[in-house]
Amino acid sequence: MSTPHATTRWVVALAATVLLTACTTSEPGSGSAGSSGTGSASPSSTTGAPRALAIYYVAETAVGPRLYREFHSVPATADNASDAVRELLARPTGTDPDYRSSWPAGTELRNPVVHEAGVITVDLSAKALTAQVGSALAELTVQQLVYTVQAALQNTDPVRILVDGKPVPELWGHVSTSEPVRRADPYQTRSLMQIDEPAHGAQVGRIVQVKGEAAAFEATVPWQVLRDGQVVQSGFATSLEGQRFAAFSFTVTLEPGQYVLQLVEDDPSGGAGRPPFTDTKTINVV
């Protein structure tokens, strides 16, 4: 969306290998890996092989802030959930600088994520209590954590948030955490248009494969490619299911240079309804 960041081709390739599975992380089934109640509850990974984990961020849209996700490459361990939470807390923005986090800098995961008896437990340091957020952003900041850890576990069990090992009744004066927090309705929480691949700032070859997820009217995902603010190619992709979050992909061939990939939600109301959701990624074609 903004100034591109250097992203190597191997990261893009890695994301491609996991994207088919990772696209299901928006609504994982309750019987997925991690529901056995063993205490660690994260799926095993091949030692030393990098993984791409879905990390959720908050970004502005025409209808207010919503969650977007990025896939971050992290070293492999046997604890996807803890690794995902640490990655979320490690930086104030995503690779796309329009994606941001309001978790206070310095917030740490004190203990490994535990998943047992139908509850996911995340134990944070006291720095977590110092966020300066209003009510709407507070709710999304908590959901950012909920969506991220659930995606890593492929499970939608509610999330108990501890601070310094102890329950807290609320966060920031706005969000009740006296009980485990359930995932909010994705259609009211996430952007309905999401480019997952290529990443913002990626360096790619001339044949560009674009993948993502959308909850699109009649499964239609309109796209454009812009160069210097001008549309150079456009078309539409078809998601696997209409009106529900579902994967889509398309391929476009481009000359070398810098481009912006853009999705703009189809508007069946002809402008009478809410503003459309969008997503953009700046890429460098070599």
XYZ file of C-alpha atoms in Angstrom:
286
model
C 0.000 0.000 0.000
C 2.906 2.348 0.632
C 6.661 2.381 0.107
C 7.716 -1.196 -0.758
C 9.973 -3.202 1.533
C 12.568 -5.658 0.213
C 11.173 -9.177 0.163
C 13.173 -12.051 -1.231
C 11.819 -14.541 -3.707
C 12.261 -17.482 -1.347
C 9.780 -15.908 1.078
C 7.229 -15.577 -1.721
C 7.843 -19.180 -2.733
C 7.446 -20.302 0.854
C 4.122 -18.504 1.142
C 2.951 -20.208 -2.027
C 3.637 -23.657 -0.598
C 1.511 -23.027 2.479
C -1.199 -20.766 1.088
C -3.716 -23.446 0.193
C -3.716 -24.680 3.776
C -3.304 -21.252 5.313
C -6.338 -19.830 3.556
C -8.458 -22.024 5.801
C -7.146 -20.227 8.882
C -9.870 -17.602 8.667
C -12.444 -20.098 9.908
C -10.567 -23.157 11.207
C -12.509 -26.156 12.385
C -12.791 -26.925 16.058
C -11.468 -30.420 15.494
C -8.176 -29.290 13.992
C -4.670 -29.855 15.283
C -4.173 -28.622 18.783
C -7.517 -29.706 20.249
C -6.175 -32.746 22.060
C -5.579 -30.912 25.336
C -1.897 -31.765 25.610
C -0.936 -28.338 26.949
C 1.306 -27.105 24.130
C -1.275 -27.666 21.417
C 0.750 -26.384 18.470
C 1.232 -28.512 15.346
C 4.719 -29.912 14.841
C 7.020 -28.422 12.207
C 10.059 -29.803 10.434
C 13.063 -28.660 12.426
C 14.872 -25.824 10.691
C 12.339 -25.435 7.861
C 10.859 -21.918 7.792
C 7.086 -21.634 8.024
C 4.682 -18.921 6.943
C 2.322 -18.016 9.790
C -0.773 -15.838 9.414
C -0.390 -12.644 11.462
C -3.380 -10.311 11.738
C -3.171 -6.519 11.787
C -5.566 -3.578 11.856
C -5.908 -1.285 8.836
C -8.267 1.520 7.931
C -11.018 0.924 5.382
C -13.800 3.093 4.018
C -16.120 1.600 6.662
C -13.688 1.893 9.563
C -10.822 -0.263 10.847
C -10.793 -3.960 9.967
C -8.411 -6.887 10.301
C -6.063 -7.835 7.469
C -3.475 -10.598 7.550
C 0.050 -11.209 6.340
C 2.021 -14.423 6.131
C 5.367 -14.060 7.898
C 8.269 -16.469 7.489
C 9.548 -17.620 10.883
C 12.063 -20.313 11.892
C 10.477 -23.665 12.567
C 9.755 -24.897 16.067
C 7.128 -27.274 17.411
C 5.047 -24.379 18.760
C 3.267 -22.490 15.995
C 0.917 -20.695 18.377
C 3.620 -19.188 20.583
C 5.717 -18.271 17.553
C 2.749 -16.498 15.949
C 1.996 -14.490 19.096
C 5.643 -13.463 19.440
C 5.714 -12.387 15.801
C 2.564 -10.333 16.328
C 4.051 -8.558 19.349
C 7.463 -7.984 17.759
C 6.625 -4.986 15.567
C 4.168 -2.080 15.356
C 3.286 -2.658 11.689
C 3.214 -5.439 9.168
C 5.405 -5.627 6.086
C 2.708 -3.416 4.607
C 3.057 -0.251 6.709
C -0.688 0.385 6.464
C -1.183 -2.711 8.618
C -0.642 -1.771 12.241
C -0.782 -3.173 15.755
C -1.769 -1.318 18.925
C -0.199 -3.845 21.277
C 2.301 -1.752 23.260
C 5.966 -2.015 22.286
C 7.738 -4.270 24.736
C 4.753 -6.557 25.364
C 6.044 -10.120 25.600
C 4.656 -13.630 25.713
C 5.632 -14.806 29.207
C 4.921 -18.514 28.749
C 4.151 -20.801 25.823
C 0.573 -20.747 24.569
C -1.474 -23.514 26.191
C -4.457 -25.160 24.508
C -6.444 -27.539 26.656
C -10.004 -28.247 27.746
C -11.392 -26.177 24.875
C -9.575 -22.968 25.832
C -6.455 -21.296 24.397
C -4.437 -19.475 27.076
C -2.069 -16.609 26.245
C 0.034 -15.171 29.086
C 1.344 -11.663 28.377
C 3.652 -9.336 30.272
C 2.306 -6.342 32.205
C 3.301 -4.007 29.371
C 0.149 -5.207 27.602
C -1.943 -3.124 29.998
C -0.498 0.187 28.791
C -2.134 0.490 25.349
C -3.812 3.826 24.649
C -6.812 2.882 22.508
C -10.484 3.785 22.191
C -13.261 1.233 22.422
C -13.449 0.210 18.743
C -9.696 -0.125 18.345
C -9.443 -1.925 21.689
C -11.860 -4.603 20.482
C -9.940 -5.044 17.221
C -6.594 -5.179 19.021
C -7.834 -8.074 21.147
C -9.319 -9.752 18.064
C -5.957 -9.325 16.318
C -4.483 -11.603 18.985
C -7.448 -13.992 18.937
C -7.397 -14.433 15.153
C -3.607 -14.847 15.055
C -3.345 -17.545 17.723
C -6.415 -19.384 16.425
C -4.976 -19.373 12.903
C -1.731 -20.893 14.176
C -3.665 -23.642 15.953
C -6.250 -24.078 13.166
C -8.894 -23.923 15.880
C -11.547 -21.410 16.972
C -11.664 -22.186 20.686
C -11.921 -19.018 22.835
C -8.785 -17.301 24.100
C -8.089 -16.671 27.785
C -5.780 -13.671 28.205
C -3.582 -13.578 31.294
C -1.252 -10.774 32.360
C 1.749 -11.793 34.452
C 0.135 -15.195 34.853
C -3.098 -13.868 36.341
C -6.591 -13.272 34.933
C -7.543 -9.668 34.222
C -11.185 -8.520 34.239
C -10.762 -6.125 31.333
C -8.240 -4.536 29.012
C -7.844 -0.783 28.575
C -11.234 -0.016 30.097
C -13.089 -1.302 27.033
C -12.786 -5.082 26.519
C -14.016 -7.651 29.019
C -11.486 -10.446 29.520
C -12.996 -11.991 32.655
C -14.011 -14.940 30.449
C -12.149 -16.412 27.461
C -12.608 -14.160 24.427
C -14.444 -15.601 21.451
C -13.663 -14.809 17.848
C -15.772 -11.939 16.559
C -17.891 -12.354 13.433
C -15.357 -12.340 10.566
C -17.768 -10.517 8.255
C -17.905 -7.630 10.729
C -14.235 -7.831 11.716
C -12.110 -8.632 8.648
C -11.725 -6.868 5.346
C -13.767 -8.721 2.747
C -10.940 -8.302 0.206
C -7.482 -9.711 1.010
C -4.356 -10.178 -1.117
C -2.157 -12.832 0.506
C 0.447 -13.272 -2.217
C 2.630 -11.616 -3.405
C 3.552 -9.763 -0.243
C 3.837 -5.988 -0.166
C 7.233 -5.006 -1.579
C 7.894 -8.432 -3.087
C 10.328 -8.867 -5.969
C 8.694 -11.169 -8.508
C 9.132 -12.456 -12.037
C 7.132 -11.248 -15.025
C 4.445 -13.899 -14.593
C 2.800 -12.860 -11.347
C 0.481 -15.245 -9.543
C -1.850 -13.458 -7.148
C -3.609 -15.368 -4.377
C -5.900 -14.269 -1.631
C -9.217 -14.629 0.093
C -12.470 -12.739 -0.343
C -16.098 -12.760 0.704
C -17.257 -11.537 -2.678
C -20.682 -10.933 -4.198
C -21.385 -13.784 -6.625
C -17.763 -14.938 -6.052
C -16.501 -12.102 -8.284
C -13.182 -10.503 -7.295
C -12.371 -7.494 -9.532
C -8.687 -6.609 -9.831
C -6.507 -3.931 -11.379
C -2.797 -3.443 -11.953
C -1.606 0.159 -11.775
C 1.683 1.749 -12.810
C 2.341 5.387 -11.941
C -1.310 5.685 -10.940
C -2.625 4.449 -14.299
C -4.482 1.169 -14.831
C -2.439 -1.038 -17.175
C -4.398 -4.283 -16.796
C -7.681 -5.289 -15.185
C -9.999 -8.237 -14.898
C -11.724 -10.368 -12.322
C -11.032 -13.609 -10.513
C -13.589 -16.069 -9.205
C -13.430 -17.188 -5.597
C -14.374 -20.721 -4.615
C -17.628 -19.557 -3.013
C -19.678 -16.376 -3.094
C -20.555 -14.236 -0.081
C -18.274 -16.323 2.151
C -14.526 -16.107 2.768
C -13.032 -18.270 0.049
C -9.755 -18.525 -1.827
C -9.151 -16.996 -5.250
C -6.181 -16.727 -7.589
C -5.249 -15.208 -10.920
C -2.130 -14.718 -13.040
C -0.986 -11.581 -14.816
C 2.080 -11.006 -17.020
C 3.896 -7.691 -16.573
C 6.948 -5.911 -17.927
C 9.738 -5.069 -15.446
C 8.942 -2.178 -13.136
C 7.025 -1.238 -10.018
C 3.279 -1.861 -9.891
C 0.355 -1.744 -7.507
C -1.984 -4.735 -7.386
C -5.450 -3.632 -6.333
C -8.669 -5.400 -5.437
C -11.872 -3.358 -5.318
C -15.007 -5.119 -4.117
C -17.836 -5.330 -6.652
C -20.747 -3.085 -5.676
C -24.108 -4.574 -6.714
C -25.932 -1.566 -5.212
C -24.452 0.836 -7.745
C -23.186 3.120 -5.015
C -26.307 3.055 -2.837
C -24.760 0.746 -0.240
C -21.648 0.972 1.925
C -18.262 1.819 0.356
C -16.430 -1.165 -1.172
C -13.582 -2.959 0.549
C -10.165 -2.824 -1.117
C -6.667 -4.185 -0.723
C -3.455 -3.172 -2.469
C 0.096 -4.459 -2.669
C 3.095 -2.738 -4.249
C 5.360 -5.186 -6.115
C 8.581 -4.982 -8.117
C 8.701 -7.000 -11.342
C 12.190 -7.977 -12.556
